[in-house]
Amino acid sequence: MKKTIIVTGGAGFIGSNFIFHMLKKYTDYRIICLDCLTYAGNLSTLMPVMDNTNFRFVKESITDRDAVYKLFEEENPDIIVNFAAESHVDRSIHNPEVFLDTNIKGTAVLMDACRKYGIQRCHQVSTDEVYGDLPLDRPDLFFTEDTPIHTSSPYSSSKASADLLVLAYHRTYNLPVTISRCSNNYGPYHFPEKLIPLMIANALNDRPLPVYGEGLNVRDWLYVEDHCKAIDLIIHQGRIGEVYNIGGHNEMRNIDIVKIICKELGKPESLITYVTDRKGHDMRYAIDPTKIHNELGWLPETKFADGIKKTIQWYLDNKEWWETIISGEYQNYYKKMYGNR
Ligand code: NAD
Ligand code: TDX
């Protein structure tokens, strides 16, 4: 059945991949991207779908109540999927405030709109970081949906606050919500401030590869398309009021990721430079995806060995996309973050 879906944050990494997935799979759905185009939002990413008559782009902030209400009045959406967020942990350590505004207050505005105008499903895209971290010497431990919230950074605290609000709106106002908590994504259109695209871009430019601390921190990597497919399943078949963890049991140490990138690009490991560690750096993330597998039949399809090759090839084929980004304001960011590290 035809649906209208508002996708917030759709000019960013995962949101744009989700829009591509949905427009391709559901040719009768109307998809509206609501994005205020922060430094992380990129309209050029959405160019391939701009002329699609089932797609509309709206440049507004999720924190702007009037703009959000107006959009709900215009579009009468069936579903909203909230990707819009400040998403970079390092930036949250330098400047937490915007994380609170966007990630918490913005989420509340969207849910108020859902209450006021009605909605079939309000889906919150959350993160495994709300569970805090796991020790390196306990490989038997994983995050389940019942793992207590225990955050480390202003970023993860803001995401956890949003999750709590979403669940409160469900219990208090009966809002039909779902939440997904995914592990680290990688793939096309990943902003080059994050580990994998930053290392690819630096390696291609023969610049140092800044590994925090000793590079032993572990992340659980998932190809972005697999995340998008999981959200697609949850918004159509997930149980209202439920949280679903998403992850593919693909734990890797940062240093090993960087070495793989060097190898794939034929660059020397001597580019690797160990720099001062991130403050409060989480040691290990590891998702137990049993619930989404058992209830919705979801399983990741892309193996890391294939996904990282595809991703690197995408960055080689789309140099203009990331070179434009790193030639602008990004230079100041890079100096501030890595200059004296
Ligand atoms: P991103 O930083 O690439 O994109 C965020 C997008 O949100 C940008 O297009 C930006 O312009 C937009 N945005 C920011 N503030 C906004 C506002 N006030 N109003 C409207 N739009 C706004 O982020 P991403 O990596 O694509 O992450 C998307 C979501 O997924 C986030 O909620 C993040 O917490 C979550 N998540 C990310 C990962 C990951 O590995 N990247 C993993 C798990 C969960
Ligand atoms: O230059 C770097 N050097 C480095 O060693 C960068 C940018 C990162 N790192 C390390 C820090 C982390 O241990 O690599 C790991 C991954 O870092 P990020 O790419 O910044 O991701 P992370 O902090 O794990 O958070 C990501 O996954 C969960 C996303 O950015 C979040 O939005 C998501 O919620």
XYZ file of N, CA, C and O and ligand atoms in Angstrom, residues 8-15 34-42 60-63 82-87 102 125-128 155 159 182-185 189-191 193-194 227, ligand 1:
220
model
N 14.161 12.181 8.131
C 14.955 13.331 8.579
C 16.442 12.976 8.497
O 16.817 11.810 8.663
N 17.271 13.979 8.228
C 18.715 13.724 8.143
C 19.085 12.926 6.897
O 20.136 12.272 6.852
N 18.246 13.013 5.862
C 18.456 12.203 4.656
C 19.559 12.697 3.740
O 19.857 12.042 2.733
N 20.159 13.850 4.076
C 21.297 14.301 3.264
C 22.619 13.869 3.891
O 23.697 14.234 3.413
N 22.532 13.090 4.957
C 23.742 12.565 5.602
C 24.054 11.157 5.110
O 23.451 10.672 4.136
N 24.951 10.515 5.800
C 25.471 9.210 5.364
C 24.380 8.123 5.308
O 24.012 7.640 4.232
N 23.837 7.754 6.444
C 22.922 6.604 6.453
C 21.561 6.993 5.880
O 20.949 6.229 5.127
N 21.108 8.217 6.187
C 19.811 8.673 5.692
C 19.745 8.659 4.170
O 18.730 8.254 3.586
N 13.741 15.633 5.144
C 13.790 16.873 5.935
C 15.203 16.982 6.516
O 15.600 16.144 7.331
N 15.935 17.984 6.060
C 17.339 18.092 6.484
C 17.737 19.562 6.423
O 17.439 20.243 5.438
N 18.406 20.050 7.466
C 18.773 21.478 7.464
C 20.173 21.697 6.879
O 20.667 22.822 6.854
N 20.807 20.622 6.411
C 22.125 20.709 5.762
C 23.172 21.361 6.663
O 23.671 22.449 6.385
N 23.490 20.674 7.751
C 24.634 21.082 8.568
C 25.895 20.754 7.766
O 25.813 20.278 6.621
N 27.062 20.918 8.386
C 28.318 20.555 7.715
C 28.280 19.105 7.207
O 28.949 18.768 6.226
N 27.484 18.253 7.878
C 27.468 16.819 7.531
C 26.446 16.494 6.451
O 26.435 15.386 5.924
N 25.577 17.447 6.143
C 24.548 17.203 5.133
C 25.036 17.706 3.785
O 25.678 18.743 3.692
N 24.731 16.961 2.746
C 25.293 17.288 1.442
C 24.227 17.080 0.370
O 23.865 15.940 0.061
N 14.890 22.281 6.276
C 14.463 22.849 7.562
C 15.093 22.029 8.678
O 15.511 20.898 8.462
N 15.081 22.627 9.886
C 15.646 21.917 11.031
C 14.553 21.186 11.808
O 13.439 21.708 11.959
N 14.902 20.023 12.335
C 13.929 19.292 13.167
C 13.666 20.030 14.481
O 12.726 19.709 15.198
N 14.497 21.015 14.799
C 14.262 21.782 16.030
C 13.278 22.929 15.795
O 12.868 23.589 16.737
N 13.637 9.010 11.924
C 14.489 10.119 12.366
C 15.976 9.751 12.390
O 16.468 9.162 13.359
N 16.669 10.121 11.309
C 18.130 9.962 11.261
C 18.828 11.254 11.687
O 20.028 11.234 11.958
N 18.099 12.395 11.647
C 18.759 13.693 11.852
C 19.423 13.741 13.219
O 18.778 13.490 14.236
N 20.696 14.055 13.220
C 21.427 14.121 14.482
C 22.789 14.755 14.242
O 23.288 14.777 13.117
N 23.342 15.269 15.303
C 24.786 15.504 15.334
C 25.358 14.144 15.669
O 24.964 13.529 16.670
N 26.299 13.645 14.861
C 26.648 12.226 14.980
C 28.107 11.933 15.309
O 28.480 10.771 15.441
N 19.844 19.354 18.904
C 19.379 18.546 17.770
C 18.888 17.178 18.224
O 17.766 16.773 17.902
N 16.189 6.370 14.966
C 17.441 5.685 14.638
C 18.444 5.990 15.744
O 18.937 7.110 15.870
N 18.716 4.990 16.549
C 19.642 5.190 17.664
C 20.933 4.404 17.419
O 21.203 3.978 16.288
N 21.703 4.220 18.456
C 23.056 3.688 18.298
C 23.410 2.727 19.425
O 22.890 2.847 20.547
N 24.355 1.832 19.136
C 24.838 0.920 20.188
C 25.594 1.673 21.280
O 25.802 1.159 22.376
N 27.768 12.881 22.992
C 26.992 12.338 21.863
C 26.103 11.190 22.318
O 24.879 11.211 22.125
N 21.947 10.824 22.558
C 21.173 9.790 21.854
C 20.357 8.956 22.865
O 19.211 8.604 22.608
N 21.975 0.565 16.235
C 22.885 -0.116 15.311
C 24.343 0.107 15.709
O 24.686 1.090 16.364
N 25.166 -0.803 15.252
C 26.618 -0.670 15.455
C 27.202 0.237 14.366
O 26.474 0.775 13.541
N 28.527 0.371 14.339
C 29.200 1.275 13.379
C 28.902 0.893 11.937
O 29.129 -0.248 11.540
N 28.462 1.862 11.161
C 28.209 1.658 9.727
C 29.417 2.078 8.906
O 30.196 2.934 9.336
N 29.203 7.538 0.820
C 28.704 8.807 1.367
C 28.969 8.970 2.865
O 28.288 9.744 3.525
N 29.949 8.243 3.414
C 30.307 8.383 4.822
C 31.194 9.620 4.946
O 32.213 9.721 4.263
N 30.828 10.532 5.822
C 31.552 11.809 5.930
C 32.993 11.575 6.410
O 33.197 10.862 7.402
N 35.104 12.553 8.351
C 35.616 12.820 9.699
C 35.599 11.531 10.507
O 36.159 11.467 11.587
N 34.928 10.498 9.981
C 34.805 9.223 10.682
C 35.946 8.300 10.256
O 36.522 8.475 9.181
N 22.058 -2.022 7.292
C 21.340 -1.210 8.283
C 20.022 -0.711 7.689
O 18.960 -0.798 8.325
P 25.567 12.163 9.496
O 26.246 13.085 10.443
O 26.264 11.671 8.296
O 24.213 12.866 8.964
C 23.364 13.584 9.809
C 22.376 14.352 8.923
O 21.441 15.022 9.798
C 23.021 15.431 8.049
O 22.492 15.393 6.754
C 22.654 16.727 8.746
O 22.548 17.837 7.874
C 21.305 16.358 9.346
N 20.950 17.197 10.486
C 21.717 17.497 11.563
N 21.059 18.328 12.387
C 19.814 18.510 11.841
C 18.664 19.245 12.232
N 18.651 19.975 13.349
N 17.585 19.213 11.434
C 17.580 18.494 10.283
N 18.649 17.795 9.853
C 19.756 17.791 10.634
O 25.027 10.975 10.391
P 24.905 9.405 10.051
O 26.194 8.759 10.301
O 24.214 9.248 8.761
O 23.915 8.957 11.225
C 22.508 9.024 11.044
C 21.838 8.558 12.320
O 22.231 7.234 12.613
C 22.182 9.385 13.544
O 21.024 9.537 14.318
C 23.222 8.541 14.277
O 23.157 8.782 15.661
C 22.748 7.149 13.931
N 23.793 6.098 13.893
C 24.923 6.269 13.144
C 25.858 5.236 13.073
C 27.107 5.358 12.239
O 27.945 4.458 12.276
N 27.277 6.419 11.448
C 25.645 4.057 13.788
C 24.487 3.929 14.547
C 23.574 4.950 14.585
